[in-house]
């Protein structure tokens, strides 16, 4: 692995890092006191102050996700319904939760209006029927209504109303009526594919090939026996017409059904192949030409990391960028408002390479080094690997855990402390506001490396105590520990054919699926950067060994119980039943 300290875009190299702490320069190699190190982010934050801004201060900024976050927090804090409503109307992107905040904070003024625009089963019969006619009821809520509530709607809605017609079809399970109408077939495939499971074999998939993609991605159906009918209906001629994403999903289904020839055919039919497609072609065929193709990819991810290790190659990594030529950059990474303006400008010039490089030169400062790396990544078409190591981010004697914190921070925010996500996750660790409040933190003080990393580390340690595995913790950090317990653990295998890669590919939530693989690759790279001699192959083998050990221990402790209590034995995961066969 080749590690580069500096960036090549700005001309020249630098042999020292400039750290401005109260006007003093700390040369490389000189220890910076812990107190000064802790204060550094706050000193660099500039004008931003970790206190609740006034409504006027919030409205003085351009519309952005950051402004929406501050408006949402203002709505939660203010005692004036008038100014709360003004904040609501100023939102760039209005969601149901915003109106819900108004209704809970000021029920007298807003509760009846909220119930009208967001009709729920608990108060369906209390709202005026006009609310439903105006679209206050969603199709998702309609599907979940008990039969008596569906009949209530059928009795009160006019015959031509679509909600009434759908309720009648659901109540009567009118499969023949649905399948005889292309309009209704398409509607149910798009909105209620799970309802049509019993008649999958009767659907003419040639007519609904575009809608079939949505069915493949429906997590309620994924992996159920009903897939057999759907899968067998899609012959070779139909598959050729499907989008690449659907070919990929069908290939995974074929692998799970142990139909390897068909999986290979589907993967080869994908027109725009990515690293994961070549990786799986290698796993299925053991043809090393696919490894050679993967080894020509420059970007670090789980698949390329595996291929580089197999081929004995090393990635070129950039761990630092120059930050010593500009004292007052145009954007400050520690100020959420400044980061919002940066993203606004970056979006305008994202396809203009000369302007991107010029912006990178302007960001050559300790106040904006993470923004600079972000810009350069785009300017180089994402062909370079920036694995920054901000020394003030986190210190820990446990090299593995320190590497894991850096792996999470890189994926969550690219080390930009002023980042606010579309879900209002905050700071370098993208901590959710409710987590900050639960841990007693200041919601407005999450935009430096200090408190935000402290909150993120505390959450990670809690997840490790429950799940004990870096990959599972990554899924939980992204999707919640409840999601991992309900949807991931029961289908995740470390041992077995194509495992654990196949388990990684069928994680129900696409965002968590992608997130876990990226964090795992980051984790391995950062361990190597911090001096630990480990590879992805070694780490995976260690996890397989740990699972085998846990199963043997479970066998010793529960053999008699499992054999005596047959119902409980049958409820065990399949991989545990194998222990007793």
Coordinates of C-alpha atoms in Angstrom, one line a residue:
X1 CA 0.0 0.0 0.0
X2 CA 1.4 3.4 -1.0
X3 CA 0.5 6.3 1.3
X4 CA 0.8 9.9 0.1
X5 CA 0.8 12.7 2.5
X6 CA 0.1 15.5 0.1
X7 CA -2.1 16.2 -2.8
X8 CA -0.7 16.7 -6.3
X9 CA -3.2 19.4 -7.6
X10 CA -1.9 22.5 -6.0
X11 CA 1.7 22.5 -7.2
X12 CA 4.6 21.8 -4.8
X13 CA 4.8 19.8 -1.7
X14 CA 4.8 20.6 2.0
X15 CA 6.9 19.1 4.7
X16 CA 5.1 20.5 7.7
X17 CA 1.5 20.9 8.9
X18 CA 0.5 24.3 10.1
X19 CA -1.6 24.3 13.2
X20 CA -2.9 27.7 14.2
X21 CA -3.7 27.5 17.9
X22 CA -4.0 31.0 19.4
X23 CA -1.7 32.3 16.8
X24 CA 1.1 29.9 17.4
X25 CA 2.6 27.4 14.9
X26 CA 3.1 23.8 16.0
X27 CA 5.6 22.1 13.7
X28 CA 5.3 18.4 12.8
X29 CA 6.6 16.1 15.5
X30 CA 6.0 18.5 18.3
X31 CA 3.4 17.2 20.8
X32 CA 0.3 19.4 21.0
X33 CA -1.1 19.5 24.5
X34 CA -4.4 17.6 25.0
X35 CA -6.2 20.8 26.2
X36 CA -5.0 22.7 23.1
X37 CA -6.0 19.8 20.9
X38 CA -9.5 19.8 22.4
X39 CA -9.9 23.5 21.8
X40 CA -8.7 23.5 18.2
X41 CA -12.0 22.8 16.5
X42 CA -13.7 25.5 18.6
X43 CA -11.0 28.0 17.7
X44 CA -11.4 27.2 14.0
X45 CA -15.1 27.4 14.0
X46 CA -15.1 31.2 13.3
X47 CA -18.4 33.0 13.7
X48 CA -20.6 30.0 14.4
X49 CA -21.8 29.8 18.0
X50 CA -23.4 26.7 19.5
X51 CA -26.5 28.5 20.7
X52 CA -30.1 28.5 19.4
X53 CA -30.4 31.1 16.6
X54 CA -33.3 33.5 16.3
X55 CA -35.9 33.0 13.6
X56 CA -34.7 36.2 11.9
X57 CA -31.1 34.8 11.9
X58 CA -32.3 31.5 10.4
X59 CA -34.4 33.2 7.7
X60 CA -31.4 35.4 6.7
X61 CA -29.8 32.3 5.1
X62 CA -30.5 30.7 1.7
X63 CA -32.9 27.8 1.7
X64 CA -31.1 24.5 2.4
X65 CA -31.3 21.3 4.4
X66 CA -29.2 23.1 7.1
X67 CA -31.8 25.9 7.3
X68 CA -34.6 23.3 7.5
X69 CA -32.9 21.7 10.4
X70 CA -32.6 24.9 12.4
X71 CA -36.2 25.8 11.5
X72 CA -37.4 22.4 12.8
X73 CA -35.5 22.9 16.1
X74 CA -37.0 26.4 16.3
X75 CA -40.5 24.9 15.9
X76 CA -39.8 22.4 18.7
X77 CA -38.5 25.2 21.1
X78 CA -40.8 28.2 20.5
X79 CA -43.8 28.9 22.6
X80 CA -45.5 31.1 20.1
X81 CA -47.8 29.3 17.6
X82 CA -47.5 32.2 15.2
X83 CA -43.8 32.1 14.8
X84 CA -43.8 28.3 14.8
X85 CA -46.2 28.4 11.8
X86 CA -44.0 31.1 10.1
X87 CA -41.0 28.7 10.5
X88 CA -43.1 25.9 9.1
X89 CA -44.0 27.9 6.0
X90 CA -40.4 28.8 5.4
X91 CA -39.3 25.2 5.1
X92 CA -37.7 24.2 1.9
X93 CA -38.8 20.6 2.1
X94 CA -42.0 20.1 4.1
X95 CA -42.6 16.6 5.6
X96 CA -45.3 15.0 7.6
X97 CA -43.1 15.3 10.8
X98 CA -43.1 19.1 10.6
X99 CA -46.9 19.4 10.7
X100 CA -46.9 16.7 13.4
X101 CA -44.5 18.9 15.5
X102 CA -47.0 21.8 15.2
X103 CA -49.9 19.6 16.1
X104 CA -48.2 18.3 19.2
X105 CA -46.8 21.6 20.4
X106 CA -50.0 23.6 19.7
X107 CA -52.9 21.1 19.6
X108 CA -55.6 23.8 19.9
X109 CA -54.5 25.6 16.7
X110 CA -53.2 22.7 14.5
X111 CA -54.3 19.2 15.7
X112 CA -57.6 19.1 13.7
X113 CA -55.9 20.3 10.5
X114 CA -53.1 17.8 11.0
X115 CA -55.5 14.9 11.4
X116 CA -57.2 16.0 8.2
X117 CA -54.1 16.0 6.0
X118 CA -52.7 12.8 7.6
X119 CA -55.5 10.4 8.4
X120 CA -54.5 7.5 10.6
X121 CA -56.5 4.4 11.6
X122 CA -56.7 5.6 15.2
X123 CA -58.9 8.6 14.3
X124 CA -60.2 7.6 10.9
X125 CA -63.9 7.8 12.0
X126 CA -63.4 11.2 13.8
X127 CA -62.3 13.2 10.7
X128 CA -64.6 14.6 8.1
X129 CA -65.1 12.5 5.1
X130 CA -64.0 15.4 3.0
X131 CA -60.4 15.0 4.4
X132 CA -60.2 11.6 2.7
X133 CA -61.7 12.9 -0.5
X134 CA -59.0 15.6 -0.6
X135 CA -56.2 13.0 -0.3
X136 CA -55.7 12.9 3.4
X137 CA -55.6 9.1 3.4
X138 CA -52.6 7.3 1.9
X139 CA -52.9 4.0 0.0
X140 CA -50.4 2.5 2.4
X141 CA -52.7 3.4 5.4
X142 CA -55.7 2.1 3.4
X143 CA -54.1 -1.3 3.0
X144 CA -53.4 -1.6 6.8
X145 CA -56.9 -0.7 7.8
X146 CA -58.9 -3.5 9.4
X147 CA -61.9 -4.9 7.4
X148 CA -64.5 -2.9 9.5
X149 CA -62.7 0.4 8.7
X150 CA -62.6 -0.5 5.0
X151 CA -66.3 -1.2 5.0
X152 CA -66.8 2.1 6.8
X153 CA -65.1 3.9 3.9
X154 CA -67.1 1.9 1.3
X155 CA -70.3 3.0 2.9
X156 CA -69.4 6.7 3.0
X157 CA -67.3 7.4 -0.1
X158 CA -68.9 8.0 -3.5
X159 CA -68.8 5.1 -6.0
X160 CA -66.4 6.9 -8.4
X161 CA -63.8 7.5 -5.6
X162 CA -60.6 5.5 -6.2
X163 CA -60.1 4.8 -2.4
X164 CA -63.5 3.2 -2.3
X165 CA -62.8 1.1 -5.4
X166 CA -59.5 -0.1 -3.9
X167 CA -61.1 -0.9 -0.6
X168 CA -63.8 -3.0 -2.4
X169 CA -61.1 -5.0 -4.2
X170 CA -59.1 -5.5 -1.0
X171 CA -62.2 -6.6 0.9
X172 CA -63.4 -9.1 -1.7
X173 CA -59.9 -10.3 -2.6
X174 CA -61.0 -9.8 -6.2
X175 CA -58.0 -11.2 -8.0
X176 CA -59.8 -12.0 -11.2
X177 CA -61.1 -8.4 -11.4
X178 CA -57.6 -7.1 -10.8
X179 CA -55.9 -9.3 -13.4
X180 CA -58.5 -8.7 -16.0
X181 CA -57.7 -5.0 -15.9
X182 CA -54.2 -3.8 -16.9
X183 CA -54.8 -0.6 -15.0
X184 CA -55.6 -2.4 -11.7
X185 CA -52.8 -4.9 -12.2
X186 CA -50.3 -2.2 -12.6
X187 CA -51.7 -0.3 -9.6
X188 CA -51.5 -3.3 -7.3
X189 CA -48.0 -4.3 -8.5
X190 CA -46.8 -0.8 -7.7
X191 CA -48.6 -0.3 -4.4
X192 CA -49.6 -3.7 -3.0
X193 CA -47.4 -6.4 -4.6
X194 CA -47.6 -8.5 -1.5
X195 CA -51.4 -8.8 -1.9
X196 CA -50.9 -10.4 -5.4
X197 CA -48.5 -13.1 -4.2
X198 CA -51.2 -15.9 -4.6
X199 CA -51.7 -15.1 -8.3
X200 CA -48.1 -14.4 -9.3
X201 CA -48.2 -17.4 -11.6
X202 CA -51.2 -16.0 -13.5
X203 CA -49.6 -12.6 -14.3
X204 CA -48.4 -12.1 -17.8
X205 CA -45.0 -10.6 -16.9
X206 CA -44.3 -9.6 -20.5
X207 CA -46.9 -6.9 -20.2
X208 CA -45.6 -5.6 -16.8
X209 CA -41.8 -6.0 -17.1
X210 CA -41.2 -2.5 -15.7
X211 CA -43.5 -3.1 -12.8
X212 CA -41.7 -6.4 -12.2
X213 CA -38.6 -4.5 -11.1
X214 CA -40.6 -3.0 -8.2
X215 CA -41.8 -6.5 -7.2
X216 CA -38.2 -7.8 -7.1
X217 CA -37.2 -4.9 -4.8
X218 CA -40.2 -5.4 -2.5
X219 CA -38.7 -6.5 0.8
X220 CA -41.9 -8.1 2.0
X221 CA -41.8 -10.6 -0.9
X222 CA -38.0 -11.0 -1.2
X223 CA -37.0 -14.6 -0.6
X224 CA -40.5 -16.0 -0.1
X225 CA -41.7 -19.2 -2.0
X226 CA -43.8 -17.0 -4.3
X227 CA -40.6 -16.0 -6.0
X228 CA -40.4 -19.4 -7.7
X229 CA -43.4 -18.7 -9.9
X230 CA -42.2 -15.2 -10.7
X231 CA -38.6 -16.4 -11.3
X232 CA -39.6 -19.2 -13.6
X233 CA -41.9 -17.0 -15.6
X234 CA -39.0 -14.8 -16.7
X235 CA -37.4 -16.7 -19.5
X236 CA -34.3 -15.7 -21.3
X237 CA -36.0 -13.4 -23.8
X238 CA -37.8 -11.4 -21.1
X239 CA -34.7 -11.1 -19.0
X240 CA -32.8 -9.4 -21.9
X241 CA -35.4 -6.6 -21.8
X242 CA -35.0 -6.0 -18.1
X243 CA -32.9 -3.2 -16.6
X244 CA -29.5 -4.0 -15.4
X245 CA -30.6 -3.6 -11.8
X246 CA -33.3 -6.2 -12.2
X247 CA -30.8 -8.6 -13.9
X248 CA -28.6 -8.2 -10.8
X249 CA -31.5 -9.0 -8.4
X250 CA -32.5 -12.0 -10.5
X251 CA -28.9 -13.2 -10.4
X252 CA -28.9 -13.1 -6.6
X253 CA -32.2 -15.0 -6.6
X254 CA -30.6 -17.6 -8.9
X255 CA -27.6 -17.9 -6.6
X256 CA -29.8 -18.5 -3.6
X257 CA -31.7 -21.2 -5.5
X258 CA -28.3 -22.7 -6.4
X259 CA -29.0 -22.1 -10.1
X260 CA -25.4 -21.0 -10.9
X261 CA -25.5 -21.3 -14.7
X262 CA -28.5 -18.9 -14.8
X263 CA -26.8 -16.5 -12.4
X264 CA -23.7 -16.4 -14.6
X265 CA -25.9 -15.8 -17.7
X266 CA -27.7 -12.9 -16.0
X267 CA -24.5 -11.3 -14.8
X268 CA -22.9 -11.5 -18.2
X269 CA -26.0 -9.9 -19.7
X270 CA -25.6 -6.8 -17.6
X271 CA -24.5 -4.0 -20.0
X272 CA -22.9 -1.5 -17.6
X273 CA -21.0 -3.8 -15.3
X274 CA -19.7 -2.5 -12.0
X275 CA -17.2 -3.9 -9.6
X276 CA -19.8 -6.0 -7.8
X277 CA -20.8 -7.7 -11.0
X278 CA -17.1 -8.7 -11.9
X279 CA -16.6 -9.8 -8.3
X280 CA -19.6 -12.2 -8.4
X281 CA -18.5 -13.5 -11.8
X282 CA -15.2 -14.4 -10.3
X283 CA -16.8 -16.1 -7.2
X284 CA -19.1 -18.1 -9.4
X285 CA -16.6 -19.1 -12.2
X286 CA -13.3 -18.8 -10.4
X287 CA -12.0 -17.2 -13.7
X288 CA -9.1 -14.9 -12.7
X289 CA -9.7 -12.7 -15.7
X290 CA -12.4 -11.0 -13.6
X291 CA -9.9 -10.4 -10.8
X292 CA -7.6 -8.7 -13.3
X293 CA -10.5 -6.5 -14.4
X294 CA -11.2 -5.6 -10.8
X295 CA -7.6 -4.9 -10.1
X296 CA -7.8 -2.1 -12.8
X297 CA -10.4 -0.3 -10.7
X298 CA -8.7 2.5 -8.7
X299 CA -11.5 3.1 -6.1
X300 CA -11.4 1.3 -2.8
X301 CA -14.5 -0.7 -2.0
X302 CA -15.2 -4.2 -0.7
X303 CA -14.9 -5.9 -4.1
X304 CA -11.8 -4.1 -5.3
X305 CA -10.1 -4.6 -1.9
X306 CA -10.7 -8.4 -2.2
X307 CA -9.3 -8.4 -5.7
X308 CA -6.2 -6.4 -4.9
X309 CA -5.4 -8.8 -2.1
X310 CA -5.9 -11.8 -4.4
X311 CA -3.6 -10.2 -7.0
X312 CA -1.0 -8.9 -4.5
X313 CA -1.5 -5.3 -5.5
X314 CA -1.8 -2.2 -3.2
X315 CA -3.9 0.9 -3.4
X316 CA -2.5 4.4 -3.6
X317 CA -4.0 6.3 -0.7
X318 CA -3.9 10.0 0.1
X319 CA -4.0 10.6 3.9
X320 CA -3.4 14.3 4.0
X321 CA -4.0 17.4 1.8
X322 CA -2.0 20.6 1.9
X323 CA -3.5 23.2 4.2
X324 CA -1.0 25.9 4.7
X325 CA -1.4 28.6 2.0
X326 CA -4.7 30.2 2.7
X327 CA -5.6 31.9 6.0
X328 CA -9.2 32.9 5.3
X329 CA -10.8 30.3 3.0
X330 CA -14.2 31.2 1.5
X331 CA -15.9 28.3 3.4
X332 CA -15.4 27.1 6.9
X333 CA -16.0 23.3 7.4
X334 CA -16.8 23.9 11.1
X335 CA -19.7 26.3 10.4
X336 CA -22.9 24.5 9.2
X337 CA -24.1 27.6 7.4
X338 CA -20.8 27.9 5.5
X339 CA -20.9 24.2 4.6
X340 CA -24.5 24.8 3.2
X341 CA -23.2 27.6 1.1
X342 CA -20.3 25.5 0.0
X343 CA -22.6 22.7 -1.2
X344 CA -24.8 25.2 -3.0
X345 CA -21.8 26.5 -5.0
X346 CA -20.2 23.0 -5.4
X347 CA -23.4 21.8 -7.0
X348 CA -23.2 24.6 -9.6
X349 CA -19.6 23.8 -10.7
X350 CA -19.5 20.1 -10.1
X351 CA -19.0 19.4 -13.8
X352 CA -16.5 22.2 -14.4
X353 CA -13.0 20.8 -13.6
X354 CA -11.0 24.1 -13.9
X355 CA -13.4 25.7 -11.4
X356 CA -13.2 22.7 -9.1
X357 CA -9.4 22.9 -9.0
X358 CA -9.5 26.6 -8.4
X359 CA -12.0 26.1 -5.5
X360 CA -9.6 23.4 -4.1
X361 CA -6.8 26.0 -4.1
X362 CA -9.0 28.5 -2.3
X363 CA -9.7 25.8 0.4
X364 CA -6.1 25.2 1.2
X365 CA -6.5 25.9 4.9
X366 CA -6.9 24.1 8.3
X367 CA -10.4 25.5 8.4
X368 CA -11.4 23.7 5.2
X369 CA -9.2 20.7 4.5
X370 CA -12.0 18.2 4.5
X371 CA -14.0 20.4 2.0
X372 CA -10.8 20.5 -0.2
X373 CA -10.5 16.7 -0.2
X374 CA -14.2 16.5 -1.1
X375 CA -13.7 18.9 -4.1
X376 CA -10.6 17.1 -5.3
X377 CA -12.3 13.8 -5.2
X378 CA -14.9 15.1 -7.7
X379 CA -12.3 16.9 -9.8
X380 CA -10.4 13.6 -10.2
X381 CA -13.6 11.8 -11.2
X382 CA -13.4 9.7 -8.0
X383 CA -10.3 7.9 -9.2
X384 CA -8.2 8.7 -6.1
X385 CA -8.7 7.5 -2.6
X386 CA -8.7 10.1 0.1
X387 CA -8.4 8.5 3.5
X388 CA -7.8 11.5 5.7
X389 CA -6.5 11.2 9.2
X390 CA -7.5 14.3 11.1
X391 CA -5.4 13.9 14.3
X392 CA -7.9 15.9 16.4
X393 CA -10.8 13.6 15.5
X394 CA -10.3 10.7 18.0
X395 CA -7.5 9.1 20.0
X396 CA -7.7 5.6 21.4
X397 CA -5.1 3.0 22.5
X398 CA -7.4 0.4 20.9
X399 CA -6.2 0.6 17.3
X400 CA -9.1 -1.4 15.9
X401 CA -11.8 0.7 17.5
X402 CA -10.0 4.0 16.5
X403 CA -9.9 2.7 12.9
X404 CA -13.6 1.9 13.2
X405 CA -14.4 5.4 14.3
X406 CA -12.5 6.8 11.4
X407 CA -14.2 4.4 9.0
X408 CA -17.6 5.5 10.1
X409 CA -16.7 9.2 10.0
X410 CA -15.3 8.9 6.5
X411 CA -18.5 7.3 5.2
X412 CA -20.9 9.5 7.1
X413 CA -19.5 12.9 6.4
X414 CA -16.1 12.7 4.7
X415 CA -14.8 14.4 7.9
X416 CA -16.8 17.5 7.3
X417 CA -17.9 18.6 10.9
X418 CA -20.5 21.1 9.7
X419 CA -22.4 18.5 7.7
X420 CA -26.2 18.2 8.1
X421 CA -27.9 15.3 6.3
X422 CA -31.4 15.2 4.7
X423 CA -32.5 13.3 7.8
X424 CA -31.0 16.1 10.0
X425 CA -28.1 13.9 11.2
X426 CA -25.4 16.1 12.5
X427 CA -21.7 16.6 12.4
X428 CA -18.8 14.4 11.4
X429 CA -20.4 11.3 12.9
X430 CA -23.9 12.2 11.7
X431 CA -25.5 11.8 15.0
X432 CA -29.3 12.0 15.1
X433 CA -30.8 14.8 17.2
X434 CA -32.7 12.3 19.4
X435 CA -29.4 10.5 20.2
X436 CA -27.8 13.8 21.2
X437 CA -30.7 14.6 23.5
X438 CA -30.7 11.1 25.0
X439 CA -27.1 11.5 25.9
X440 CA -27.6 15.0 27.3
X441 CA -25.7 16.8 24.6
X442 CA -26.2 20.3 23.1
X443 CA -27.9 20.0 19.8
X444 CA -26.2 23.1 18.5
X445 CA -22.7 22.0 19.6
X446 CA -22.4 19.1 17.1
X447 CA -20.3 20.9 14.5
X448 CA -16.9 20.3 15.9
X449 CA -14.9 17.2 16.4
X450 CA -15.2 17.3 20.1
X451 CA -18.8 16.7 21.3
X452 CA -20.1 15.1 18.1
X453 CA -17.4 12.4 18.1
X454 CA -18.0 11.8 21.8
X455 CA -21.7 11.2 21.1
X456 CA -20.9 8.9 18.1
X457 CA -18.3 6.9 20.0
X458 CA -20.8 6.4 22.9
X459 CA -23.4 5.1 20.5
X460 CA -20.9 2.8 18.8
X461 CA -19.8 1.3 22.0
X462 CA -23.4 0.6 23.0
X463 CA -23.9 -1.2 19.7
X464 CA -20.7 -3.2 20.1
X465 CA -21.9 -4.4 23.5
X466 CA -25.0 -5.8 21.8
X467 CA -23.8 -7.1 18.4
X468 CA -20.0 -7.6 18.9
X469 CA -19.3 -7.4 15.2
X470 CA -18.1 -4.4 13.2
X471 CA -20.2 -5.2 10.1
X472 CA -23.4 -5.7 12.1
X473 CA -22.7 -2.6 14.1
X474 CA -22.4 -0.6 10.8
X475 CA -25.8 -1.9 9.8
X476 CA -27.2 -0.9 13.2
X477 CA -25.5 2.6 13.1
X478 CA -27.2 3.2 9.7
X479 CA -30.6 1.5 10.1
X480 CA -31.1 1.0 13.8
X481 CA -30.4 -1.9 16.1
X482 CA -34.1 -3.0 15.8
X483 CA -33.7 -3.3 12.1
X484 CA -30.6 -5.6 12.6
X485 CA -32.3 -7.8 15.1
X486 CA -35.5 -8.1 13.1
X487 CA -34.3 -8.2 9.5
X488 CA -30.6 -9.0 9.4
X489 CA -29.5 -11.5 12.1
X490 CA -32.0 -14.2 11.1
X491 CA -30.6 -14.3 7.5
X492 CA -27.0 -13.5 8.0
X493 CA -24.4 -16.3 7.7
X494 CA -20.6 -16.1 8.0
X495 CA -20.0 -19.8 7.0
X496 CA -21.4 -21.5 3.9
X497 CA -21.2 -21.3 0.1
X498 CA -20.5 -17.7 -1.0
X499 CA -20.8 -16.4 2.5
X500 CA -20.7 -13.9 4.0
X501 CA -20.9 -12.0 0.7
X502 CA -24.3 -13.4 -0.3
X503 CA -25.7 -12.3 3.1
X504 CA -24.3 -8.8 2.5
X505 CA -26.0 -8.6 -0.8
X506 CA -29.5 -9.4 0.5
X507 CA -29.7 -7.0 3.4
X508 CA -33.3 -5.7 3.1
X509 CA -32.5 -1.9 3.1
X510 CA -30.5 -0.8 0.1
X511 CA -28.9 2.1 2.0
X512 CA -27.7 -0.1 4.8
X513 CA -26.6 -2.8 2.4
X514 CA -24.3 -0.3 0.6
X515 CA -23.2 1.4 3.9
X516 CA -22.0 -1.8 5.6
X517 CA -19.8 -2.8 2.7
X518 CA -18.2 0.6 2.4
X519 CA -17.6 0.9 6.2
X520 CA -16.0 -2.6 6.2
X521 CA -13.6 -1.7 3.5
X522 CA -12.8 1.6 5.3
X523 CA -12.2 -0.3 8.5
X524 CA -9.7 -2.6 7.0
X525 CA -7.8 0.3 5.3
X526 CA -7.7 2.4 8.4
X527 CA -6.4 -0.5 10.5
X528 CA -3.6 -0.9 8.0
X529 CA -2.9 2.8 8.1
X530 CA -2.7 2.7 11.9
X531 CA -0.1 0.0 11.7
X532 CA -2.1 -3.2 12.2
X533 CA -1.1 -6.1 9.9
X534 CA -4.5 -7.3 8.7
X535 CA -6.2 -8.1 5.4
X536 CA -9.8 -8.5 4.4
X537 CA -9.3 -12.2 3.9
X538 CA -7.9 -12.6 7.4
X539 CA -10.7 -10.6 9.0
X540 CA -13.4 -12.6 7.2
X541 CA -11.7 -15.9 8.2
X542 CA -11.6 -14.7 11.8
X543 CA -15.3 -13.9 11.8
X544 CA -16.1 -17.4 10.4
X545 CA -14.0 -19.0 13.1
X546 CA -15.8 -17.0 15.8
X547 CA -19.2 -18.1 14.5
X548 CA -18.2 -21.7 14.4
X549 CA -17.0 -21.3 18.0
X550 CA -20.3 -19.8 19.1
X551 CA -22.2 -22.6 17.4
X552 CA -20.1 -25.2 19.2
X553 CA -20.7 -23.5 22.5
X554 CA -24.4 -23.3 21.8
X555 CA -24.4 -26.9 21.0
X556 CA -22.8 -27.9 24.3
X557 CA -25.2 -25.7 26.3
X558 CA -28.5 -26.4 24.5
X559 CA -28.3 -29.9 23.0
X560 CA -30.6 -31.5 25.6
X561 CA -33.0 -28.6 25.6
X562 CA -33.2 -28.5 21.8
X563 CA -33.8 -32.3 21.5
X564 CA -36.4 -32.4 24.3
X565 CA -38.4 -29.4 23.2
X566 CA -39.1 -30.0 19.5
X567 CA -41.1 -26.8 18.8
X568 CA -38.3 -24.6 20.0
X569 CA -35.8 -26.7 18.0
X570 CA -37.8 -26.2 14.8
X571 CA -37.9 -22.4 15.5
X572 CA -34.1 -22.3 15.4
X573 CA -32.3 -20.7 12.4
X574 CA -31.3 -23.3 9.8
X575 CA -27.6 -22.8 10.3
X576 CA -28.1 -23.8 14.0
X577 CA -30.1 -26.8 13.2
X578 CA -27.2 -28.2 11.2
X579 CA -25.3 -28.6 14.4
X580 CA -27.6 -31.4 15.5
X581 CA -27.9 -33.2 12.2

